[in-house]
Short mmCIF file of C-alpha atoms and ligand atoms in Angstrom, two decimals:
data_model
loop_
_atom_site.label_atom_id
_atom_site.label_comp_id
_atom_site.label_asym_id
_atom_site.label_seq_id
_atom_site.Cartn_x
_atom_site.Cartn_y
_atom_site.Cartn_z
CA MET B 13 8.60 -21.34 12.09
CA CYS B 14 9.12 -17.52 11.12
CA GLU B 15 5.76 -16.65 12.29
CA VAL B 16 6.04 -18.63 15.40
CA LEU B 17 9.52 -16.97 16.48
CA GLU B 18 8.41 -13.61 14.59
CA CYS B 19 11.76 -13.90 12.57
CA GLY B 20 13.12 -13.90 9.09
CA ARG B 21 13.79 -16.89 7.14
CA MET B 22 17.69 -16.16 7.34
CA ASP B 23 17.23 -16.29 11.21
CA LEU B 24 15.92 -19.83 11.16
CA TYR B 25 19.28 -21.10 9.85
CA LEU B 26 21.37 -19.18 11.71
CA ASN B 27 19.66 -20.38 15.01
CA PHE B 28 19.43 -23.80 13.70
CA ASP B 29 20.06 -25.62 16.99
CA LYS B 30 18.12 -22.97 19.31
CA PRO B 31 15.24 -25.32 21.20
CA LEU B 32 11.84 -23.77 21.39
CA GLN B 33 10.52 -22.41 24.50
CA GLY B 34 7.22 -23.65 26.14
CA GLN B 35 4.96 -20.70 24.44
CA GLU B 36 6.59 -20.97 21.21
CA THR B 37 5.83 -24.79 20.89
CA GLN B 38 2.27 -24.18 22.19
CA LYS B 39 1.97 -21.57 19.05
CA LEU B 40 3.43 -23.98 16.54
CA GLU B 41 1.20 -26.64 17.65
CA LYS B 42 -1.63 -24.30 17.12
CA PHE B 43 -0.70 -23.20 13.68
CA LEU B 44 0.01 -26.97 12.98
CA SER B 45 -3.40 -28.08 14.07
CA GLY B 46 -5.01 -25.38 11.75
CA ARG B 47 -3.02 -26.55 8.71
CA LEU B 48 -4.04 -29.97 9.49
CA SER B 49 -7.53 -29.13 9.69
CA GLY B 50 -6.98 -27.63 6.18
CA GLU B 51 -6.90 -23.74 7.02
CA PRO B 52 -5.03 -21.68 4.90
CA LEU B 53 -1.88 -20.19 6.54
CA GLN B 54 -3.00 -16.79 5.93
CA TYR B 55 -6.10 -17.22 7.95
CA ILE B 56 -4.10 -18.86 10.34
CA PHE B 57 -1.57 -16.20 10.60
CA GLY B 58 -4.24 -13.58 10.35
CA HIS B 59 -2.15 -11.63 7.44
CA ALA B 60 -1.11 -11.90 3.89
CA ASN B 61 1.29 -9.88 1.64
CA PHE B 62 0.23 -8.15 -1.25
CA PHE B 63 2.17 -5.55 -3.49
CA GLY B 64 4.77 -5.60 -0.62
CA TYR B 65 1.99 -4.40 2.15
CA GLU B 66 0.80 -6.71 4.93
CA PHE B 67 -2.91 -6.95 4.77
CA PHE B 68 -5.28 -8.19 7.74
CA VAL B 69 -7.11 -11.35 6.55
CA ASP B 70 -9.95 -13.68 7.87
CA SER B 71 -12.45 -15.74 6.67
CA SER B 72 -14.65 -12.99 5.85
CA VAL B 73 -12.23 -12.06 2.59
CA LEU B 74 -10.41 -13.63 -0.12
CA ILE B 75 -7.01 -14.09 0.65
CA PRO B 76 -5.04 -11.82 -2.01
CA ARG B 77 -3.33 -13.34 -4.72
CA PRO B 78 0.00 -12.16 -6.65
CA GLU B 79 -1.44 -12.30 -10.12
CA THR B 80 -4.13 -9.66 -8.56
CA GLU B 81 -0.85 -7.14 -8.54
CA LEU B 82 -1.25 -6.88 -12.30
CA ILE B 83 -4.08 -4.52 -11.64
CA VAL B 84 -2.24 -2.32 -9.64
CA ASP B 85 0.70 -2.33 -11.92
CA ALA B 86 -1.42 -1.39 -15.08
CA VAL B 87 -3.45 1.45 -13.26
CA LEU B 88 -0.20 2.99 -12.38
CA LYS B 89 1.29 2.57 -15.62
CA SER B 90 -1.65 4.02 -17.40
CA ILE B 91 -1.72 7.14 -14.76
CA GLU B 92 1.90 7.54 -15.37
CA SER B 93 1.78 7.28 -19.25
CA ALA B 94 -1.17 9.74 -19.38
CA HIS B 95 0.90 12.24 -17.02
CA ARG B 96 -2.33 12.35 -14.58
CA LYS B 97 -2.03 14.89 -11.71
CA SER B 98 -5.06 13.02 -10.33
CA ALA B 99 -7.48 10.00 -10.69
CA GLU B 100 -10.83 9.09 -9.63
CA ILE B 101 -11.21 5.31 -9.18
CA LEU B 102 -14.16 2.97 -8.63
CA GLU B 103 -13.29 -0.45 -7.33
CA ILE B 104 -16.19 -3.16 -7.41
CA GLY B 105 -15.11 -5.92 -4.78
CA SER B 106 -13.18 -4.56 -2.24
CA GLY B 107 -12.57 -8.06 -0.09
CA SER B 108 -9.44 -7.13 2.18
CA GLY B 109 -8.69 -3.73 0.33
CA CYS B 110 -5.58 -4.91 -0.87
CA ILE B 111 -5.98 -3.43 -4.32
CA SER B 112 -7.51 0.09 -3.27
CA ILE B 113 -5.19 0.58 -0.76
CA ALA B 114 -1.95 -0.58 -2.40
CA LEU B 115 -3.04 1.72 -5.14
CA ALA B 116 -3.52 4.46 -2.63
CA LYS B 117 -0.33 3.91 -0.88
CA GLN B 118 1.41 4.05 -4.46
CA LEU B 119 -0.25 7.15 -5.72
CA ASP B 120 0.91 8.81 -2.61
CA ASP B 121 4.36 7.93 -2.84
CA ARG B 122 3.96 9.36 -6.54
CA GLY B 123 2.47 12.63 -5.48
CA VAL B 124 -0.77 11.81 -7.70
CA ASP B 125 -3.74 12.99 -5.88
CA TYR B 126 -7.03 10.44 -5.76
CA ILE B 127 -10.46 9.77 -4.93
CA ILE B 128 -11.02 6.20 -4.59
CA ASN B 129 -14.32 4.40 -3.82
CA SER B 130 -14.45 0.71 -3.03
CA LEU B 131 -17.74 -1.13 -2.89
CA ASP B 132 -18.18 -4.55 -1.65
CA VAL B 133 -21.69 -6.60 -1.19
CA SER B 134 -20.29 -7.96 2.41
CA GLY B 135 -20.60 -5.99 5.47
CA PRO B 136 -17.56 -8.16 7.13
CA ALA B 137 -15.27 -7.95 4.45
CA ILE B 138 -16.01 -3.95 4.28
CA GLU B 139 -15.04 -4.31 8.26
CA THR B 140 -11.56 -5.96 7.13
CA ALA B 141 -11.17 -3.43 4.36
CA LYS B 142 -11.38 -0.37 6.79
CA LYS B 143 -9.05 -2.15 9.24
CA ASN B 144 -6.45 -2.29 6.67
CA MET B 145 -7.20 1.30 5.53
CA ASN B 146 -6.61 2.39 9.11
CA ARG B 147 -3.37 0.44 9.19
CA HIS B 148 -2.18 1.69 6.30
CA LEU B 149 -3.90 4.75 5.65
CA PRO B 150 -4.74 6.42 8.66
CA TYR B 151 -6.42 9.92 8.31
CA ASN B 152 -6.96 9.72 4.76
CA GLY B 153 -10.07 11.03 3.37
CA LYS B 154 -9.50 10.15 -0.07
CA LEU B 155 -10.11 6.13 0.03
CA SER B 156 -13.39 4.86 1.30
CA PHE B 157 -15.05 1.87 1.40
CA HIS B 158 -19.00 1.25 1.01
CA GLN B 159 -21.20 -1.96 1.43
CA LYS B 160 -23.01 -2.03 -1.54
CA ASP B 161 -24.36 -4.73 -4.50
CA VAL B 162 -23.00 -3.82 -7.77
CA PHE B 163 -26.14 -5.37 -9.46
CA SER B 164 -28.23 -2.49 -7.19
CA ILE B 165 -26.34 0.07 -9.46
CA SER B 166 -28.37 0.69 -12.65
CA SER B 167 -25.90 3.12 -14.04
CA LEU B 168 -22.88 5.54 -12.80
CA LYS B 169 -23.84 8.91 -11.69
CA ARG B 170 -20.84 10.50 -12.93
CA ARG B 171 -17.80 9.58 -14.68
CA VAL B 172 -14.62 8.02 -13.16
CA ASP B 173 -11.11 7.66 -14.58
CA TYR B 174 -10.96 4.01 -13.90
CA ILE B 175 -13.45 1.16 -12.73
CA ILE B 176 -11.28 -1.80 -11.38
CA SER B 177 -12.25 -5.19 -10.08
CA ASN B 178 -11.16 -8.70 -9.12
CA PRO B 179 -14.63 -10.15 -9.09
CA PRO B 180 -15.85 -13.57 -8.45
CA TYR B 181 -15.38 -14.94 -12.00
CA ILE B 182 -15.29 -18.70 -11.23
CA SER B 183 -18.18 -20.60 -12.78
CA ALA B 184 -21.00 -22.53 -10.77
CA ASP B 185 -19.16 -25.75 -12.29
CA GLU B 186 -15.68 -24.87 -12.19
CA TYR B 187 -16.17 -24.11 -8.33
CA GLU B 188 -17.26 -27.36 -7.69
CA ARG B 189 -14.17 -28.62 -8.58
CA LEU B 190 -11.66 -26.08 -6.65
CA PRO B 191 -9.68 -27.62 -4.08
CA GLY B 192 -11.08 -27.70 -0.44
CA ILE B 193 -8.59 -25.15 0.87
CA VAL B 194 -10.06 -22.68 -1.31
CA LYS B 195 -13.73 -23.74 -1.65
CA ASN B 196 -14.31 -24.57 2.07
CA ARG B 197 -12.26 -21.74 3.47
CA GLU B 198 -12.65 -18.66 1.41
CA PRO B 199 -15.93 -16.87 0.90
CA ARG B 200 -18.18 -18.02 -1.68
CA THR B 201 -19.44 -14.69 -2.94
CA ALA B 202 -15.82 -13.59 -3.46
CA LEU B 203 -15.17 -16.38 -5.71
CA THR B 204 -18.11 -17.39 -7.66
CA ASP B 205 -21.15 -15.80 -9.08
CA SER B 206 -22.92 -19.28 -9.02
CA ALA B 207 -23.66 -19.00 -12.72
CA ASP B 208 -21.41 -18.86 -15.69
CA GLY B 209 -18.40 -16.79 -14.02
CA LEU B 210 -19.07 -13.95 -16.56
CA SER B 211 -22.11 -11.80 -14.76
CA PHE B 212 -19.77 -9.37 -12.99
CA ILE B 213 -17.63 -8.86 -16.21
CA ARG B 214 -21.06 -8.37 -17.91
CA LYS B 215 -22.29 -5.94 -15.28
CA LEU B 216 -18.91 -4.06 -15.32
CA ILE B 217 -18.98 -3.67 -19.32
CA SER B 218 -22.61 -2.45 -19.06
CA LEU B 219 -21.54 0.36 -16.51
CA PHE B 220 -18.47 1.28 -18.43
CA THR B 221 -20.27 1.60 -21.84
CA PRO B 222 -21.75 5.04 -21.24
CA PHE B 223 -18.43 6.59 -20.30
CA LYS B 224 -16.25 4.42 -22.96
CA ASN B 225 -15.05 7.51 -24.29
CA SER B 226 -13.16 8.68 -21.44
CA THR B 227 -12.99 5.86 -18.82
CA GLU B 228 -10.54 2.79 -18.38
CA LEU B 229 -11.64 -0.57 -17.26
CA PHE B 230 -9.56 -2.87 -15.63
CA CYS B 231 -10.78 -6.60 -14.86
CA GLU B 232 -9.21 -9.67 -13.42
CA ILE B 233 -10.43 -12.39 -15.58
CA SER B 234 -9.89 -16.49 -15.34
CA PHE B 235 -7.80 -18.67 -17.35
CA GLY B 236 -9.47 -18.95 -20.75
CA GLN B 237 -12.06 -16.26 -20.24
CA ASN B 238 -10.50 -14.01 -22.81
CA ILE B 239 -12.22 -16.03 -25.61
CA GLU B 240 -15.84 -15.60 -24.23
CA ILE B 241 -15.14 -11.96 -23.46
CA THR B 242 -13.74 -11.16 -26.93
CA ASN B 243 -17.04 -12.65 -28.21
CA LEU B 244 -18.88 -10.58 -25.80
CA LEU B 245 -17.12 -7.50 -26.50
CA ASP B 246 -17.41 -7.89 -30.40
CA SER B 247 -21.01 -8.39 -30.32
CA ALA B 248 -21.24 -5.31 -28.21
CA GLY B 249 -19.17 -3.39 -30.99
CA MET B 250 -16.58 -2.64 -28.25
CA GLU B 251 -13.23 -2.24 -30.16
CA LYS B 252 -10.77 -0.73 -28.04
CA TYR B 253 -9.59 -3.30 -25.37
CA ASP B 254 -6.71 -5.63 -24.93
CA PHE B 255 -5.85 -8.14 -22.32
CA ILE B 256 -2.69 -8.17 -19.95
CA ALA B 257 -0.86 -11.42 -19.51
CA ASP B 258 0.50 -12.70 -16.24
CA LEU B 259 4.16 -13.75 -16.00
CA SER B 260 3.22 -17.13 -17.36
CA GLY B 261 1.78 -15.75 -20.47
CA ILE B 262 -1.83 -15.97 -19.61
CA PRO B 263 -4.21 -13.30 -20.43
CA ARG B 264 -5.29 -12.24 -16.90
CA VAL B 265 -6.66 -8.46 -16.89
CA LEU B 266 -9.28 -7.52 -19.19
CA HIS B 267 -8.38 -3.70 -20.40
CA LEU B 268 -11.19 -1.77 -21.83
CA LYS B 269 -10.23 1.94 -22.80
CA GLY B 270 -12.04 5.03 -23.66
N1 LIG C 309 -10.41 -6.88 -4.43
C1 LIG C 309 -10.07 -7.89 -3.30
C2 LIG C 309 -8.74 -8.88 -3.75
O1 LIG C 309 -8.45 -9.04 -5.14
C3 LIG C 309 -11.18 -9.02 -3.29
C4 LIG C 309 -11.64 -9.50 -4.59
C5 LIG C 309 -12.95 -10.76 -4.33
O2 LIG C 309 -13.49 -10.63 -3.15
N2 LIG C 309 -13.37 -10.97 -5.32
O3 LIG C 309 -8.28 -9.82 -3.26
#
């Protein structure tokens, strides 16, 4: 109803008896039939909130999730505690562009200079991310989105300060059990690697390793994946890492440090 009437929640209660006008009823019916057919609200409305910013979303991109804000928080905290005046960031998996754009906005507010490059294998996702960039950061030459498959990169040409990612970490088995509203509506390649769920994490670790003394990596992980990842890191001889927990205490972000 807020979307139909373009108002806040409080206005609904304040105008409780006000009847809908013709066009408003049509809009509501359109929204309802979308929901009844199993479409997520964010795709019906065409936008979703992330880190306090509105992002355009459509079925080409994953709907930003609140837990992903942890990555933005973690990078900002690291930049602050290291007293960095500038930061170079590489993101793998732009999707809507929500992480990189929220970071850029926050860094602008804090007077920290940056270069952010964000990659996604999907052309339509890159288009959506660019639309969001133009919405939030017009004329900004410091953030850019590129269509590229991370598996086509054998090694990074130069060091960056941060590698960040919310990769498709759902395993092929788990993907089959996802609720229809996710599985049938959001892009498959944004959700699963169609394997054991760890392909992207292994790839990110391999890109990070040559720069491990001076780069940090933040990567969102699935519920329970911290155990497998701990084994992976221990056998690779990686020592400096921890997991950042979400508000429910579940380890949600792998943090590898130099
Ligand atoms: N970075 C985007 C997000 O977190 C897209 C992630 C993805 O497509 N796996 O929403």
